[in-house]
PDB file of C-alpha atoms and ligand atoms in Angstrom:
ATOM      1  CA  MET A   1      77.408  24.454  26.573  1.00 91.00           C
ATOM      2  CA  LYS A   2      75.409  27.379  29.230  1.00 95.00           C
ATOM      3  CA  THR A   3      71.991  29.108  28.543  1.00 95.00           C
ATOM      4  CA  ILE A   4      71.984  33.026  30.418  1.00 97.00           C
ATOM      5  CA  SER A   5      69.386  32.322  33.297  1.00 91.00           C
ATOM      6  CA  GLU A   6      67.233  35.302  32.215  1.00 92.00           C
ATOM      7  CA  ILE A   7      66.503  37.232  29.258  1.00 97.00           C
ATOM      8  CA  ARG A   8      64.048  39.719  28.903  1.00 98.00           C
ATOM      9  CA  GLN A   9      62.196  40.834  25.910  1.00 98.00           C
ATOM     10  CA  ILE A  10      64.070  42.484  23.582  1.00 98.00           C
ATOM     11  CA  THR A  11      63.019  45.647  21.395  1.00 98.00           C
ATOM     12  CA  LYS A  12      64.522  48.132  18.909  1.00 98.00           C
ATOM     13  CA  GLU A  13      63.022  50.608  21.705  1.00 98.00           C
ATOM     14  CA  GLU A  14      65.198  48.759  23.908  1.00 98.00           C
ATOM     15  CA  PRO A  15      67.339  47.138  22.595  1.00 98.00           C
ATOM     16  CA  TYR A  16      70.092  44.583  24.127  1.00 98.00           C
ATOM     17  CA  GLN A  17      73.394  45.928  24.806  1.00 98.00           C
ATOM     18  CA  VAL A  18      76.267  43.129  25.029  1.00 99.00           C
ATOM     19  CA  VAL A  19      80.008  44.401  25.245  1.00 99.00           C
ATOM     20  CA  PHE A  20      82.119  41.788  24.891  1.00 99.00           C
ATOM     21  CA  VAL A  21      86.483  41.654  27.377  1.00 99.00           C
ATOM     22  CA  CYS A  22      89.253  40.817  27.017  1.00 99.00           C
ATOM     23  CA  LEU A  23      92.964  41.659  28.213  1.00 98.00           C
ATOM     24  CA  GLY A  24      94.124  44.744  25.017  1.00 98.00           C
ATOM     25  CA  ASN A  25      91.233  45.787  23.912  1.00 98.00           C
ATOM     26  CA  ILE A  26      92.579  45.164  20.274  1.00 98.00           C
ATOM     27  CA  CYS A  27      92.576  41.249  19.577  1.00 98.00           C
ATOM     28  CA  ARG A  28      89.936  38.637  20.501  1.00 99.00           C
ATOM     29  CA  SER A  29      87.308  41.146  21.470  1.00 99.00           C
ATOM     30  CA  PRO A  30      87.266  43.335  18.409  1.00 99.00           C
ATOM     31  CA  THR A  31      86.383  39.964  16.961  1.00 99.00           C
ATOM     32  CA  GLY A  32      83.940  39.557  19.127  1.00 99.00           C
ATOM     33  CA  GLU A  33      82.386  43.225  18.554  1.00 98.00           C
ATOM     34  CA  GLY A  34      82.525  42.670  14.360  1.00 98.00           C
ATOM     35  CA  LEU A  35      81.639  38.463  14.510  1.00 98.00           C
ATOM     36  CA  PHE A  36      78.193  39.547  16.554  1.00 99.00           C
ATOM     37  CA  GLN A  37      77.847  42.247  14.895  1.00 98.00           C
ATOM     38  CA  HIS A  38      78.509  40.547  11.645  1.00 98.00           C
ATOM     39  CA  LEU A  39      75.663  38.202  12.391  1.00 98.00           C
ATOM     40  CA  VAL A  40      72.816  40.439  13.925  1.00 98.00           C
ATOM     41  CA  ASN A  41      73.380  42.411  10.839  1.00 98.00           C
ATOM     42  CA  GLU A  42      72.501  39.047   8.393  1.00 98.00           C
ATOM     43  CA  ARG A  43      70.251  37.843  10.182  1.00 98.00           C
ATOM     44  CA  GLY A  44      68.451  41.554   9.727  1.00 98.00           C
ATOM     45  CA  LEU A  45      68.172  42.563  13.990  1.00 98.00           C
ATOM     46  CA  GLU A  46      70.612  45.009  13.350  1.00 98.00           C
ATOM     47  CA  HIS A  47      67.614  46.964  15.294  1.00 98.00           C
ATOM     48  CA  TYR A  48      67.872  44.744  18.122  1.00 98.00           C
ATOM     49  CA  PHE A  49      71.699  44.648  19.277  1.00 99.00           C
ATOM     50  CA  VAL A  50      73.823  47.212  20.852  1.00 98.00           C
ATOM     51  CA  ILE A  51      77.585  46.153  20.415  1.00 98.00           C
ATOM     52  CA  ASP A  52      80.633  47.039  22.037  1.00 98.00           C
ATOM     53  CA  SER A  53      83.849  46.327  23.484  1.00 99.00           C
ATOM     54  CA  ALA A  54      86.380  47.076  26.273  1.00 99.00           C
ATOM     55  CA  GLY A  55      89.195  45.461  27.703  1.00 99.00           C
ATOM     56  CA  THR A  56      90.501  44.819  31.338  1.00 99.00           C
ATOM     57  CA  ALA A  57      93.503  46.104  30.939  1.00 98.00           C
ATOM     58  CA  ALA A  58      94.284  50.078  29.064  1.00 98.00           C
ATOM     59  CA  TYR A  59      97.876  49.748  27.504  1.00 97.00           C
ATOM     60  CA  HIS A  60      96.363  50.153  24.070  1.00 98.00           C
ATOM     61  CA  VAL A  61      93.149  53.058  24.574  1.00 98.00           C
ATOM     62  CA  GLY A  62      92.732  54.029  21.617  1.00 98.00           C
ATOM     63  CA  GLU A  63      93.880  52.221  19.172  1.00 98.00           C
ATOM     64  CA  PRO A  64      91.825  50.338  15.960  1.00 98.00           C
ATOM     65  CA  ALA A  65      91.986  46.265  16.254  1.00 98.00           C
ATOM     66  CA  ASN A  66      95.443  44.651  15.663  1.00 98.00           C
ATOM     67  CA  SER A  67      96.464  44.407  12.543  1.00 98.00           C
ATOM     68  CA  LYS A  68      96.581  40.917  11.405  1.00 98.00           C
ATOM     69  CA  SER A  69      93.599  40.656  13.467  1.00 98.00           C
ATOM     70  CA  ARG A  70      91.436  42.153  10.660  1.00 98.00           C
ATOM     71  CA  MET A  71      93.552  41.352   8.042  1.00 98.00           C
ATOM     72  CA  ILE A  72      91.775  37.606   8.951  1.00 98.00           C
ATOM     73  CA  ALA A  73      88.649  38.846   9.294  1.00 98.00           C
ATOM     74  CA  LYS A  74      88.493  40.742   6.142  1.00 98.00           C
ATOM     75  CA  GLU A  75      89.895  37.909   4.662  1.00 98.00           C
ATOM     76  CA  ARG A  76      86.473  36.161   5.910  1.00 98.00           C
ATOM     77  CA  GLY A  77      83.595  39.263   5.229  1.00 98.00           C
ATOM     78  CA  VAL A  78      84.096  41.009   8.628  1.00 98.00           C
ATOM     79  CA  GLU A  79      84.778  44.843   9.937  1.00 98.00           C
ATOM     80  CA  LEU A  80      86.062  45.424  12.569  1.00 98.00           C
ATOM     81  CA  HIS A  81      86.149  48.869  13.983  1.00 97.00           C
ATOM     82  CA  SER A  82      86.580  49.061  17.379  1.00 98.00           C
ATOM     83  CA  LYS A  83      88.615  51.506  19.526  1.00 98.00           C
ATOM     84  CA  ALA A  84      90.041  50.456  22.388  1.00 98.00           C
ATOM     85  CA  ARG A  85      89.215  51.446  25.671  1.00 99.00           C
ATOM     86  CA  GLN A  86      89.079  49.981  28.823  1.00 99.00           C
ATOM     87  CA  PHE A  87      86.462  48.045  30.660  1.00 99.00           C
ATOM     88  CA  SER A  88      85.002  50.599  33.738  1.00 98.00           C
ATOM     89  CA  PRO A  89      82.262  49.227  37.041  1.00 98.00           C
ATOM     90  CA  SER A  90      79.540  51.733  34.818  1.00 98.00           C
ATOM     91  CA  ASP A  91      78.866  49.720  32.185  1.00 98.00           C
ATOM     92  CA  PHE A  92      77.849  47.088  34.544  1.00 98.00           C
ATOM     93  CA  GLY A  93      74.657  49.656  34.550  1.00 98.00           C
ATOM     94  CA  ILE A  94      74.410  49.664  31.074  1.00 98.00           C
ATOM     95  CA  PHE A  95      75.130  46.003  29.696  1.00 98.00           C
ATOM     96  CA  ASP A  96      72.864  42.915  29.390  1.00 98.00           C
ATOM     97  CA  LEU A  97      75.407  41.040  29.449  1.00 98.00           C
ATOM     98  CA  ILE A  98      79.462  41.110  30.094  1.00 99.00           C
ATOM     99  CA  ILE A  99      80.911  37.953  27.592  1.00 99.00           C
ATOM    100  CA  ALA A 100      84.458  37.179  29.175  1.00 99.00           C
ATOM    101  CA  MET A 101      87.410  36.167  26.562  1.00 99.00           C
ATOM    102  CA  ASP A 102      89.352  34.162  29.000  1.00 99.00           C
ATOM    103  CA  LYS A 103      88.426  33.171  32.807  1.00 98.00           C
ATOM    104  CA  GLU A 104      90.885  35.047  33.617  1.00 98.00           C
ATOM    105  CA  ASN A 105      89.567  38.615  32.040  1.00 98.00           C
ATOM    106  CA  LYS A 106      86.169  36.733  33.494  1.00 99.00           C
ATOM    107  CA  LYS A 107      87.934  37.269  37.029  1.00 99.00           C
ATOM    108  CA  ASN A 108      89.139  40.611  36.640  1.00 98.00           C
ATOM    109  CA  ILE A 109      85.481  41.634  35.412  1.00 99.00           C
ATOM    110  CA  LEU A 110      84.337  40.216  38.320  1.00 98.00           C
ATOM    111  CA  ALA A 111      86.013  42.017  40.722  1.00 98.00           C
ATOM    112  CA  LEU A 112      84.441  44.962  39.636  1.00 98.00           C
ATOM    113  CA  ALA A 113      81.281  43.844  40.162  1.00 98.00           C
ATOM    114  CA  GLY A 114      79.093  45.925  42.723  1.00 97.00           C
ATOM    115  CA  SER A 115      76.530  43.256  42.921  1.00 98.00           C
ATOM    116  CA  ASP A 116      74.779  39.956  42.158  1.00 98.00           C
ATOM    117  CA  ALA A 117      73.212  41.376  39.435  1.00 97.00           C
ATOM    118  CA  ASP A 118      76.581  42.414  38.744  1.00 98.00           C
ATOM    119  CA  LYS A 119      77.800  38.778  38.724  1.00 98.00           C
ATOM    120  CA  ASN A 120      75.042  37.301  36.524  1.00 98.00           C
ATOM    121  CA  LYS A 121      75.306  39.515  33.131  1.00 98.00           C
ATOM    122  CA  VAL A 122      79.112  38.047  33.210  1.00 98.00           C
ATOM    123  CA  MET A 123      80.002  34.992  31.176  1.00 98.00           C
ATOM    124  CA  LEU A 124      82.702  32.649  28.787  1.00 98.00           C
ATOM    125  CA  MET A 125      82.429  33.351  25.228  1.00 98.00           C
ATOM    126  CA  ARG A 126      83.226  29.888  25.379  1.00 98.00           C
ATOM    127  CA  ASP A 127      80.001  28.947  27.465  1.00 98.00           C
ATOM    128  CA  PHE A 128      78.697  29.515  24.155  1.00 98.00           C
ATOM    129  CA  ASP A 129      81.088  27.905  22.372  1.00 98.00           C
ATOM    130  CA  PRO A 130      79.859  23.336  21.193  1.00 97.00           C
ATOM    131  CA  LYS A 131      83.310  22.903  21.350  1.00 97.00           C
ATOM    132  CA  PRO A 132      84.546  24.673  24.607  1.00 98.00           C
ATOM    133  CA  GLY A 133      87.469  23.025  25.835  1.00 98.00           C
ATOM    134  CA  ASP A 134      89.259  24.749  28.516  1.00 98.00           C
ATOM    135  CA  GLY A 135      87.215  27.837  28.368  1.00 98.00           C
ATOM    136  CA  ASN A 136      89.276  29.791  27.540  1.00 98.00           C
ATOM    137  CA  VAL A 137      89.866  31.734  24.440  1.00 99.00           C
ATOM    138  CA  PRO A 138      93.375  31.481  23.950  1.00 98.00           C
ATOM    139  CA  ASP A 139      95.064  34.988  23.355  1.00 98.00           C
ATOM    140  CA  PRO A 140      96.888  35.600  20.259  1.00 98.00           C
ATOM    141  CA  TYR A 141      99.060  38.412  20.447  1.00 98.00           C
ATOM    142  CA  TYR A 142     102.694  36.916  20.591  1.00 97.00           C
ATOM    143  CA  GLY A 143     101.933  34.375  18.465  1.00 97.00           C
ATOM    144  CA  GLY A 144     101.216  33.159  14.561  1.00 97.00           C
ATOM    145  CA  LEU A 145      98.320  34.365  12.363  1.00 98.00           C
ATOM    146  CA  ASP A 146      97.355  30.480  13.214  1.00 98.00           C
ATOM    147  CA  GLY A 147      96.621  31.694  16.189  1.00 98.00           C
ATOM    148  CA  PHE A 148      94.562  34.683  14.835  1.00 98.00           C
ATOM    149  CA  VAL A 149      92.914  32.804  12.866  1.00 98.00           C
ATOM    150  CA  SER A 150      91.694  30.029  15.521  1.00 98.00           C
ATOM    151  CA  VAL A 151      90.590  32.814  17.692  1.00 99.00           C
ATOM    152  CA  PHE A 152      88.588  33.990  14.674  1.00 99.00           C
ATOM    153  CA  ASP A 153      86.768  30.707  14.167  1.00 98.00           C
ATOM    154  CA  ILE A 154      86.257  30.101  18.270  1.00 98.00           C
ATOM    155  CA  VAL A 155      84.433  33.409  18.263  1.00 99.00           C
ATOM    156  CA  LYS A 156      82.538  32.403  15.221  1.00 98.00           C
ATOM    157  CA  ARG A 157      81.005  29.340  16.065  1.00 98.00           C
ATOM    158  CA  SER A 158      80.364  31.043  19.730  1.00 98.00           C
ATOM    159  CA  CYS A 159      78.408  34.214  18.626  1.00 98.00           C
ATOM    160  CA  ALA A 160      76.681  32.162  16.043  1.00 98.00           C
ATOM    161  CA  SER A 161      74.539  30.072  19.116  1.00 98.00           C
ATOM    162  CA  LEU A 162      75.203  33.134  21.792  1.00 98.00           C
ATOM    163  CA  LEU A 163      72.473  34.701  18.818  1.00 98.00           C
ATOM    164  CA  ASP A 164      70.586  31.259  18.538  1.00 98.00           C
ATOM    165  CA  GLN A 165      69.744  31.866  21.946  1.00 98.00           C
ATOM    166  CA  LEU A 166      68.839  35.285  21.854  1.00 98.00           C
ATOM    167  CA  GLN A 167      67.068  35.423  18.996  1.00 98.00           C
ATOM    168  CA  PRO A 168      63.567  34.498  20.812  1.00 98.00           C
ATOM    169  CA  HIS A 169      63.207  36.921  22.775  1.00 98.00           C
ATOM    170  CA  ILE A 170      63.215  39.656  19.693  1.00 98.00           C
ATOM    171  CA  LYS A 171      59.044  40.518  20.623  1.00 96.00           C
TER     172      LYS A 171
HETATM  173  P1  4NP B 201      93.726  40.622  23.704  1.00 59.96           P
HETATM  174  O1  4NP B 201      95.296  40.195  23.082  1.00 59.96           O
HETATM  175  O2  4NP B 201      93.314  40.791  24.779  1.00 59.96           O
HETATM  176  O3  4NP B 201      92.717  39.819  22.692  1.00 59.96           O
HETATM  177  O4  4NP B 201      92.971  42.156  22.534  1.00 59.96           O
HETATM  178  C1  4NP B 201      96.351  41.606  23.324  1.00 59.96           C
HETATM  179  C2  4NP B 201      96.482  41.746  23.438  1.00 59.96           C
HETATM  180  C3  4NP B 201      97.839  42.928  23.980  1.00 59.96           C
HETATM  181  C4  4NP B 201      98.369  42.497  25.101  1.00 59.96           C
HETATM  182  C5  4NP B 201      97.849  40.445  25.872  1.00 59.96           C
HETATM  183  C6  4NP B 201      96.710  40.496  24.746  1.00 59.96           C
HETATM  184  N1  4NP B 201      99.750  43.023  25.687  1.00 59.96           N
HETATM  185  O5  4NP B 201      99.987  41.963  26.526  1.00 59.96           O
HETATM  186  O6  4NP B 201      99.763  44.205  25.727  1.00 59.96           O
END
C-alpha cells in the first residue's frame, strides 16, 4: 500500500478535499464518492471533508450514477448522489487529493497537470487497497452485475484505508 506524501492539517475551517475520477463518472468514481462520504459520515467526520467525483471523458455529463451501480450500493446501505461532470484542469487548484480509478485515467489526469505540485496530488484508488491487484479498479460498464459488486468491494476496502491515513491529521 502507498502513503500520501504530505498530508496537511485538516480542520473544519479548511476541510480536506478529495475527488474520485474515472472515465465516464457514472460507475466507479460515483461509487468512490458515495462510499467515502458514507465512511466519513459513519465516523462523524462530515465537517472535515469535501468529496466529489468526475470523469476524464464527457460522454455522460449531467447523468446520475449508473442504475446498476446505484442498486448494488443501495443494497449495501450506500446512496450515490453524483451528477456526472468532466474533470477540469481547474480541479488541481481545488482538491488536495485526486484519486484515479485506473492507470489510464491517471495518465490522462497527469497530462492536464500544470506543475509537479499538481502531479503529486494524483494517486490510484488501489494505492490504498490492501490487496491492490494490478492497480486498476476494473471498468464494469460493459459487463454483468458481478463486475459492479467487485467495484463496490474494491472501492470499499480502499476508501476505508484511505480514511485511516487521513483521520490522524484532523485537528
Ligand atoms: P466509469 O465506467 O468510467 O466507471 O464511469 C464507464 C462509463 C461509460 C463508459 C465507459 C466506462 N463509456 O464508454 O461510455
